[in-house]
Amino acid sequence: MLSQLFLKFYDRSRGTHDSSHSLKLFLIYLCAAESSASLVSRRGEPSLDHLIKWTGQLPARFELSNIREYLYGLTAQGSEPLENLLRFFTNDYQHLDSVNEFIRLPRSQKAHQINSLLLVHAKMQGKFGDNTHTPGELVDLMFDLLALPEQAEITDIWGQNSGICGKIIERGHKGKISVFHSMFSASLILEAVAVLLKTPRLIQEDVFSINNYRHYQTDSIISNPPFSLKKTNYPPQTAKMYANLYGPPPRSCADWAFIQSAIKLTSDRKGRGCLLIGPGALSRGGAEQRIRKNFVETGILISVLLLPPRLFPNTSLPVAMICFDHANTSPEVTFVDASTLVNAKLSDGSVNVVDHKKIIELHTLSQDVENLSAKVSIESIQRNDFDLSVHKYITYHISKSDGSLS
């Protein structure tokens, strides 16, 4: 419903707006229509005044709203983009009918529509789309690996990557959802999602700039931060936290900065977390090796998983997943090689979908499975210099006839 409507709007405005600009306008209209009957009525044409008036009625938590700034900025520059937006809906009653139909949907179904829309937008952005969207199948997998209670609070520490909070809502999760975000473009989209779904709590702050970690404590972290992000410096309070936890991360890669932030944000509640990371973070030496050593020796690492390639629309880069739990009592770490575990029915030629059921089964088994999984002691990881690469711990059987795994 929404995806097709958005594509029509983008096609109509092509040459005037790029896909991101079109998405912002489109979402703003939906937000305004949600609370302003005049914007979806066939009686009379809605005006710019309706949109501007709506921004003044935003809840208090949107007091510093990027949505408001964006609309006011467009008005100051000239109202043509907004007038084009309004004409798109008022010139075709079928468009208004689609909006009305969306507004009447239950919250979980709205979330599904929004997730589909964000996926379409990610594909339109080409190679940059993978930085702005996390496939719903991966969110489902992270959620189920952690076995979260239905009332658990979930926090995403990198809200610039949309799709996680929407997918959690689509699942019908009843707990609070919080999102850290700082980039203007992504923030505006997140604010629109928050208005439409009446959640999450938006924390307009970089996770690296937190002054008081106790203020943002949560039950769990589910997140897909950017892989190997360069971070030339960290604020003094953050650098001190890393130094006191497992060690300062290198400036060239922020992977273990994100992981340590997630661990700190769940420490008071004995919480748990699951993050997508690049496989390089599992094996690089230097500062990251020292961090892994200190991390593994605490005993909170639950599992490390290697996932299939081509899970994102626009890249074939491999992906790993790391899970931790402050309440973990197991003396072993589970390693799962899921690089070949693809759901053939749901995958297509361009994007793979993980075999969710098989991965969860391997994650919960108490014994090793040849070629696929292993339970590993901390002593074994120590003997491998705290390298967490999955292939170092799984027994692979090679067929003598053709050299392939059997």
Short mmCIF file of C-alpha atoms in Angstrom, two decimals:
data_model
loop_
_atom_site.label_atom_id
_atom_site.label_comp_id
_atom_site.label_asym_id
_atom_site.label_seq_id
_atom_site.Cartn_x
_atom_site.Cartn_y
_atom_site.Cartn_z
CA MET A 1 0.00 0.00 0.00
CA LEU A 2 2.45 2.69 1.19
CA SER A 3 5.33 1.53 -0.99
CA GLN A 4 3.30 1.72 -4.19
CA LEU A 5 1.90 5.12 -3.21
CA PHE A 6 5.38 6.44 -2.46
CA LEU A 7 6.74 5.18 -5.79
CA LYS A 8 3.92 7.03 -7.58
CA PHE A 9 4.75 10.20 -5.67
CA TYR A 10 8.46 9.85 -6.40
CA ASP A 11 7.77 9.22 -10.08
CA ARG A 12 5.57 12.33 -10.18
CA SER A 13 8.23 14.48 -8.49
CA ARG A 14 11.28 13.00 -10.25
CA GLY A 15 13.63 15.75 -11.36
CA THR A 16 12.47 18.01 -8.53
CA HIS A 17 13.22 15.80 -5.51
CA ASP A 18 15.69 12.98 -4.96
CA SER A 19 14.44 9.81 -3.24
CA SER A 20 15.41 10.93 0.29
CA HIS A 21 13.75 14.32 -0.12
CA SER A 22 10.63 12.64 -1.51
CA LEU A 23 10.54 10.18 1.40
CA LYS A 24 10.72 13.00 3.97
CA LEU A 25 7.88 14.91 2.32
CA PHE A 26 5.81 11.76 1.98
CA LEU A 27 6.25 10.76 5.64
CA ILE A 28 5.53 14.29 6.85
CA TYR A 29 2.23 14.25 4.96
CA LEU A 30 1.31 10.91 6.56
CA CYS A 31 2.13 12.28 10.02
CA ALA A 32 0.02 15.36 9.48
CA ALA A 33 -2.84 13.32 8.00
CA GLU A 34 -2.77 11.08 11.06
CA SER A 35 -3.92 13.96 13.24
CA SER A 36 -5.53 16.37 10.78
CA ALA A 37 -8.73 15.20 9.11
CA SER A 38 -8.63 18.15 6.72
CA LEU A 39 -5.59 16.64 5.00
CA VAL A 40 -7.45 13.47 4.02
CA SER A 41 -10.88 14.94 3.37
CA ARG A 42 -12.42 15.18 -0.08
CA ARG A 43 -14.19 18.36 0.95
CA GLY A 44 -11.99 21.31 0.08
CA GLU A 45 -8.30 21.27 -0.61
CA PRO A 46 -5.81 21.16 2.26
CA SER A 47 -3.41 24.06 2.38
CA LEU A 48 0.08 24.75 3.61
CA ASP A 49 -1.54 26.28 6.67
CA HIS A 50 -2.78 22.83 7.67
CA LEU A 51 0.75 21.44 7.59
CA ILE A 52 2.25 24.37 9.47
CA LYS A 53 -0.52 24.32 12.06
CA TRP A 54 0.03 20.59 12.57
CA THR A 55 3.70 21.09 13.49
CA GLY A 56 2.59 23.38 16.31
CA GLN A 57 0.55 20.52 17.73
CA LEU A 58 3.41 18.02 17.90
CA PRO A 59 3.85 16.41 21.34
CA ALA A 60 6.25 18.04 23.76
CA ARG A 61 8.95 15.44 23.11
CA PHE A 62 9.20 16.82 19.56
CA GLU A 63 9.75 20.37 20.79
CA LEU A 64 13.08 20.54 18.94
CA SER A 65 11.65 18.64 16.01
CA ASN A 66 13.61 18.29 12.80
CA ILE A 67 10.23 17.91 11.12
CA ARG A 68 9.26 21.41 12.17
CA GLU A 69 12.63 22.85 11.14
CA TYR A 70 12.42 21.09 7.80
CA LEU A 71 8.94 22.37 7.00
CA TYR A 72 9.71 25.91 8.08
CA GLY A 73 12.91 25.80 6.03
CA LEU A 74 11.01 24.72 2.93
CA THR A 75 8.44 27.47 3.46
CA ALA A 76 11.18 30.08 3.78
CA GLN A 77 12.74 28.91 0.52
CA GLY A 78 9.43 28.82 -1.33
CA SER A 79 6.45 26.52 -1.02
CA GLU A 80 6.68 24.69 -4.35
CA PRO A 81 7.79 21.28 -2.92
CA LEU A 82 4.97 21.33 -0.37
CA GLU A 83 2.41 22.46 -2.92
CA ASN A 84 3.49 19.63 -5.21
CA LEU A 85 3.04 17.24 -2.31
CA LEU A 86 -0.47 18.46 -1.57
CA ARG A 87 -1.45 18.39 -5.24
CA PHE A 88 -0.36 14.78 -5.49
CA PHE A 89 -2.94 13.77 -2.89
CA THR A 90 -5.76 16.15 -3.74
CA ASN A 91 -5.69 15.50 -7.49
CA ASP A 92 -6.39 11.80 -7.07
CA TYR A 93 -8.92 10.56 -4.52
CA GLN A 94 -7.44 7.06 -4.71
CA HIS A 95 -4.30 8.47 -3.09
CA LEU A 96 -6.39 9.90 -0.24
CA ASP A 97 -8.20 6.58 0.10
CA SER A 98 -4.84 4.80 0.50
CA VAL A 99 -3.81 7.25 3.22
CA ASN A 100 -7.10 6.81 5.04
CA GLU A 101 -6.72 3.04 4.81
CA PHE A 102 -3.21 3.26 6.29
CA ILE A 103 -4.35 5.51 9.15
CA ARG A 104 -7.02 3.00 10.19
CA LEU A 105 -4.57 0.07 10.37
CA PRO A 106 -3.59 -1.44 13.75
CA ARG A 107 -0.18 -0.34 15.01
CA SER A 108 1.65 -3.56 14.08
CA GLN A 109 0.30 -3.46 10.54
CA LYS A 110 1.28 0.19 10.22
CA ALA A 111 4.80 -0.81 11.26
CA HIS A 112 4.84 -3.49 8.55
CA GLN A 113 3.83 -0.92 5.92
CA ILE A 114 6.50 1.51 7.10
CA ASN A 115 9.19 -1.20 7.08
CA SER A 116 8.30 -2.14 3.51
CA LEU A 117 8.47 1.52 2.52
CA LEU A 118 11.91 1.97 4.12
CA LEU A 119 13.20 -1.14 2.33
CA VAL A 120 12.02 0.23 -1.02
CA HIS A 121 13.79 3.49 -0.25
CA ALA A 122 17.00 1.65 0.71
CA LYS A 123 17.00 -0.15 -2.65
CA MET A 124 16.51 3.17 -4.45
CA GLN A 125 19.59 4.58 -2.74
CA GLY A 126 21.89 1.97 -4.25
CA LYS A 127 25.11 1.25 -2.38
CA PHE A 128 24.23 3.80 0.33
CA GLY A 129 20.95 2.06 1.11
CA ASP A 130 22.59 -0.60 3.25
CA ASN A 131 23.68 2.15 5.66
CA THR A 132 20.07 3.18 6.24
CA HIS A 133 18.09 -0.04 6.56
CA THR A 134 18.32 -3.33 8.44
CA PRO A 135 16.34 -6.23 6.89
CA GLY A 136 13.48 -7.37 9.10
CA GLU A 137 14.66 -10.99 9.02
CA LEU A 138 17.88 -9.98 10.79
CA VAL A 139 15.96 -8.03 13.43
CA ASP A 140 13.78 -11.09 14.05
CA LEU A 141 16.88 -13.25 14.40
CA MET A 142 18.54 -10.89 16.90
CA PHE A 143 15.33 -10.66 18.92
CA ASP A 144 14.92 -14.45 19.11
CA LEU A 145 18.58 -15.14 19.84
CA LEU A 146 18.23 -13.01 22.96
CA ALA A 147 14.91 -14.65 23.92
CA LEU A 148 13.61 -11.33 25.22
CA PRO A 149 10.61 -11.11 27.56
CA GLU A 150 7.62 -9.34 26.04
CA GLN A 151 7.95 -6.36 28.42
CA ALA A 152 11.72 -5.88 28.01
CA GLU A 153 12.92 -2.41 27.05
CA ILE A 154 14.90 -2.48 23.80
CA THR A 155 17.37 0.18 22.70
CA ASP A 156 18.98 0.72 19.31
CA ILE A 157 22.27 2.59 19.75
CA TRP A 158 22.51 3.60 16.07
CA GLY A 159 19.10 4.89 14.98
CA GLN A 160 20.44 6.25 11.71
CA ASN A 161 19.93 2.71 10.45
CA SER A 162 16.15 2.61 10.21
CA GLY A 163 13.96 -0.46 10.30
CA ILE A 164 14.89 -1.97 13.67
CA CYS A 165 12.33 -0.16 15.83
CA GLY A 166 9.60 -0.60 13.19
CA LYS A 167 10.23 -4.34 12.96
CA ILE A 168 10.13 -4.73 16.75
CA ILE A 169 6.76 -2.93 16.81
CA GLU A 170 5.54 -5.07 13.92
CA ARG A 171 6.26 -8.13 16.08
CA GLY A 172 3.82 -6.76 18.66
CA HIS A 173 6.48 -6.23 21.31
CA LYS A 174 4.96 -4.60 24.41
CA GLY A 175 8.06 -3.13 26.05
CA LYS A 176 9.54 0.34 25.64
CA ILE A 177 11.72 1.09 22.61
CA SER A 178 14.45 3.74 22.63
CA VAL A 179 16.66 4.94 19.79
CA PHE A 180 19.84 6.98 19.79
CA HIS A 181 20.14 9.23 16.75
CA SER A 182 22.07 12.31 15.72
CA MET A 183 22.12 12.75 11.93
CA PHE A 184 19.52 15.22 10.64
CA SER A 185 18.24 13.18 7.68
CA ALA A 186 17.82 9.96 9.63
CA SER A 187 16.47 11.87 12.63
CA LEU A 188 13.68 13.39 10.59
CA ILE A 189 12.63 9.96 9.29
CA LEU A 190 12.79 8.52 12.80
CA GLU A 191 10.68 11.36 14.15
CA ALA A 192 8.07 10.64 11.48
CA VAL A 193 8.05 6.95 12.42
CA ALA A 194 7.72 7.91 16.08
CA VAL A 195 4.71 10.11 15.32
CA LEU A 196 3.02 7.44 13.19
CA LEU A 197 3.65 4.56 15.59
CA LYS A 198 3.55 6.62 18.83
CA THR A 199 6.99 5.27 19.76
CA PRO A 200 10.00 4.97 20.15
CA ARG A 201 11.59 7.28 22.70
CA LEU A 202 14.08 9.27 20.64
CA ILE A 203 17.38 10.12 22.28
CA GLN A 204 18.79 12.94 20.17
CA GLU A 205 22.35 12.21 21.14
CA ASP A 206 25.37 10.36 19.78
CA VAL A 207 25.92 7.19 21.81
CA PHE A 208 29.60 8.18 22.09
CA SER A 209 28.70 11.46 23.80
CA ILE A 210 26.72 10.18 26.79
CA ASN A 211 27.56 11.93 30.05
CA ASN A 212 25.50 9.67 32.29
CA TYR A 213 25.17 6.06 31.21
CA ARG A 214 22.92 5.26 34.16
CA HIS A 215 20.31 7.67 32.81
CA TYR A 216 19.89 5.52 29.67
CA GLN A 217 20.09 2.03 31.18
CA THR A 218 18.04 -0.54 29.27
CA ASP A 219 17.15 -4.24 29.39
CA SER A 220 18.55 -5.02 25.96
CA ILE A 221 20.36 -3.72 22.91
CA ILE A 222 19.51 -4.68 19.34
CA SER A 223 21.55 -2.71 16.84
CA ASN A 224 23.30 -2.62 13.48
CA PRO A 225 25.96 0.10 13.78
CA PRO A 226 28.18 0.93 10.78
CA PHE A 227 31.07 -1.47 10.28
CA SER A 228 34.60 -0.15 10.90
CA LEU A 229 33.48 3.45 11.35
CA LYS A 230 36.44 5.80 11.71
CA LYS A 231 36.25 7.77 14.93
CA THR A 232 39.25 10.04 15.33
CA ASN A 233 38.51 10.96 18.93
CA TYR A 234 36.05 10.27 21.74
CA PRO A 235 34.77 12.71 24.36
CA PRO A 236 36.81 12.48 27.60
CA GLN A 237 34.02 10.81 29.60
CA THR A 238 33.53 8.16 26.90
CA ALA A 239 37.25 7.50 26.53
CA LYS A 240 37.48 7.07 30.31
CA MET A 241 34.56 4.62 30.30
CA TYR A 242 36.22 2.46 27.62
CA ALA A 243 39.54 2.54 29.48
CA ASN A 244 37.82 1.38 32.67
CA LEU A 245 35.77 -1.30 30.92
CA TYR A 246 37.76 -3.38 28.40
CA GLY A 247 40.13 -0.88 26.82
CA PRO A 248 40.29 2.08 24.41
CA PRO A 249 39.20 1.15 20.87
CA PRO A 250 41.39 2.15 17.92
CA ARG A 251 40.56 5.34 16.07
CA SER A 252 40.46 3.49 12.77
CA CYS A 253 37.52 1.24 13.72
CA ALA A 254 34.66 1.95 16.15
CA ASP A 255 33.24 -1.60 16.22
CA TRP A 256 34.37 -2.31 19.77
CA ALA A 257 33.38 1.19 20.85
CA PHE A 258 29.79 0.35 19.88
CA ILE A 259 29.96 -3.04 21.59
CA GLN A 260 31.38 -1.57 24.80
CA SER A 261 28.73 1.18 24.79
CA ALA A 262 26.03 -1.50 24.46
CA ILE A 263 27.55 -3.47 27.34
CA LYS A 264 27.71 -0.36 29.55
CA LEU A 265 24.10 0.62 28.77
CA THR A 266 22.84 -2.80 29.93
CA SER A 267 25.15 -3.30 32.92
CA ASP A 268 22.94 -1.97 35.74
CA ARG A 269 19.94 -4.09 34.74
CA LYS A 270 21.97 -7.25 34.05
CA GLY A 271 20.71 -6.99 30.51
CA ARG A 272 21.72 -8.53 27.20
CA GLY A 273 22.49 -7.45 23.68
CA CYS A 274 22.96 -8.51 20.08
CA LEU A 275 24.84 -6.48 17.48
CA LEU A 276 25.66 -6.96 13.82
CA ILE A 277 29.36 -6.38 13.13
CA GLY A 278 31.88 -6.85 10.35
CA PRO A 279 33.82 -10.15 10.69
CA GLY A 280 37.10 -8.23 10.85
CA ALA A 281 36.23 -7.06 14.37
CA LEU A 282 36.46 -10.69 15.52
CA SER A 283 40.12 -11.15 14.59
CA ARG A 284 42.01 -7.86 14.25
CA GLY A 285 45.02 -7.48 16.53
CA GLY A 286 46.35 -4.63 18.63
CA ALA A 287 43.88 -2.70 20.76
CA GLU A 288 40.92 -4.78 19.57
CA GLN A 289 42.64 -8.01 20.63
CA ARG A 290 43.20 -6.60 24.12
CA ILE A 291 39.54 -5.55 24.30
CA ARG A 292 38.38 -9.02 23.21
CA LYS A 293 40.59 -10.61 25.87
CA ASN A 294 39.09 -8.52 28.67
CA PHE A 295 35.58 -8.98 27.28
CA VAL A 296 35.79 -12.77 26.95
CA GLU A 297 37.31 -13.18 30.41
CA THR A 298 34.28 -11.49 32.03
CA GLY A 299 32.15 -14.46 30.93
CA ILE A 300 29.26 -12.44 29.48
CA LEU A 301 29.84 -13.47 25.84
CA ILE A 302 27.06 -15.88 24.80
CA SER A 303 27.68 -16.48 21.13
CA VAL A 304 29.32 -15.47 17.87
CA LEU A 305 27.64 -16.18 14.54
CA LEU A 306 28.86 -15.91 10.96
CA LEU A 307 25.93 -15.17 8.64
CA PRO A 308 25.40 -15.71 4.89
CA PRO A 309 26.60 -13.10 2.38
CA ARG A 310 24.22 -10.82 0.45
CA LEU A 311 21.80 -10.22 3.32
CA PHE A 312 21.52 -6.54 2.38
CA PRO A 313 20.02 -5.24 -0.88
CA ASN A 314 23.13 -3.57 -2.27
CA THR A 315 26.21 -5.37 -0.97
CA SER A 316 27.59 -8.90 -0.75
CA LEU A 317 29.79 -8.14 2.28
CA PRO A 318 29.72 -10.85 4.97
CA VAL A 319 28.14 -10.14 8.35
CA ALA A 320 28.79 -11.46 11.85
CA MET A 321 26.66 -11.26 14.95
CA ILE A 322 27.73 -11.11 18.58
CA CYS A 323 25.49 -11.74 21.62
CA PHE A 324 26.19 -11.04 25.29
CA ASP A 325 24.29 -11.40 28.57
CA HIS A 326 25.33 -9.89 31.91
CA ALA A 327 23.48 -12.72 33.66
CA ASN A 328 25.21 -15.48 31.68
CA THR A 329 26.28 -18.49 33.77
CA SER A 330 27.46 -20.83 31.01
CA PRO A 331 31.22 -21.55 30.98
CA GLU A 332 31.11 -21.96 27.19
CA VAL A 333 30.61 -19.72 24.17
CA THR A 334 28.51 -20.89 21.22
CA PHE A 335 30.00 -20.46 17.75
CA VAL A 336 27.70 -20.90 14.76
CA ASP A 337 28.76 -20.97 11.12
CA ALA A 338 25.51 -19.98 9.45
CA SER A 339 27.23 -18.78 6.26
CA THR A 340 25.43 -21.45 4.20
CA LEU A 341 22.12 -21.41 6.10
CA VAL A 342 19.89 -19.64 3.60
CA ASN A 343 16.11 -19.92 3.34
CA ALA A 344 15.82 -20.89 -0.32
CA LYS A 345 12.07 -20.20 -0.44
CA LEU A 346 12.42 -16.58 0.71
CA SER A 347 15.73 -15.70 -0.96
CA ASP A 348 16.01 -14.43 -4.51
CA GLY A 349 18.88 -13.87 -6.89
CA SER A 350 19.98 -10.60 -5.30
CA VAL A 351 19.25 -10.90 -1.56
CA ASN A 352 19.59 -13.87 0.79
CA VAL A 353 17.34 -14.54 3.78
CA VAL A 354 18.72 -16.45 6.75
CA ASP A 355 17.37 -19.85 7.74
CA HIS A 356 15.96 -18.50 10.99
CA LYS A 357 14.70 -21.80 12.41
CA LYS A 358 17.96 -23.69 11.83
CA ILE A 359 20.13 -20.93 13.31
CA ILE A 360 18.02 -20.70 16.47
CA GLU A 361 18.15 -24.50 16.78
CA LEU A 362 21.96 -24.54 16.53
CA HIS A 363 22.21 -21.67 19.01
CA THR A 364 20.29 -23.58 21.67
CA LEU A 365 21.81 -27.06 21.19
CA SER A 366 24.03 -28.33 23.99
CA GLN A 367 26.34 -30.34 21.69
CA ASP A 368 28.54 -29.56 18.70
CA VAL A 369 27.26 -30.04 15.15
CA GLU A 370 29.92 -30.82 12.56
CA ASN A 371 30.44 -28.05 9.98
CA LEU A 372 27.93 -25.80 11.75
CA SER A 373 28.40 -25.13 15.48
CA ALA A 374 30.55 -25.66 18.54
CA LYS A 375 30.49 -25.03 22.28
CA VAL A 376 33.86 -23.58 23.24
CA SER A 377 35.48 -22.96 26.62
CA ILE A 378 37.12 -19.66 27.49
CA GLU A 379 40.40 -21.58 27.80
CA SER A 380 40.13 -22.65 24.15
CA ILE A 381 39.53 -19.07 23.08
CA GLN A 382 42.55 -18.03 25.14
CA ARG A 383 44.72 -20.58 23.30
CA ASN A 384 43.66 -18.88 20.05
CA ASP A 385 44.81 -15.48 21.36
CA PHE A 386 41.16 -14.39 21.80
CA ASP A 387 40.49 -14.56 18.10
CA LEU A 388 36.69 -14.96 17.81
CA SER A 389 36.62 -16.01 14.14
CA VAL A 390 33.98 -18.72 13.89
CA HIS A 391 35.99 -21.04 11.62
CA LYS A 392 38.69 -21.46 14.29
CA TYR A 393 36.37 -23.40 16.58
CA ILE A 394 34.12 -25.53 14.37
CA THR A 395 35.10 -28.99 13.14
CA TYR A 396 34.75 -29.17 9.38
CA HIS A 397 34.57 -32.49 7.57
CA ILE A 398 36.03 -32.33 4.07
CA SER A 399 34.79 -34.82 1.50
CA LYS A 400 37.77 -36.68 0.02
CA SER A 401 36.04 -37.08 -3.35
CA ASP A 402 35.59 -33.42 -4.30
CA GLY A 403 37.14 -31.43 -1.45
CA SER A 404 33.79 -29.92 -0.41
CA LEU A 405 32.19 -29.83 3.00
CA SER A 406 29.88 -32.77 3.66
#
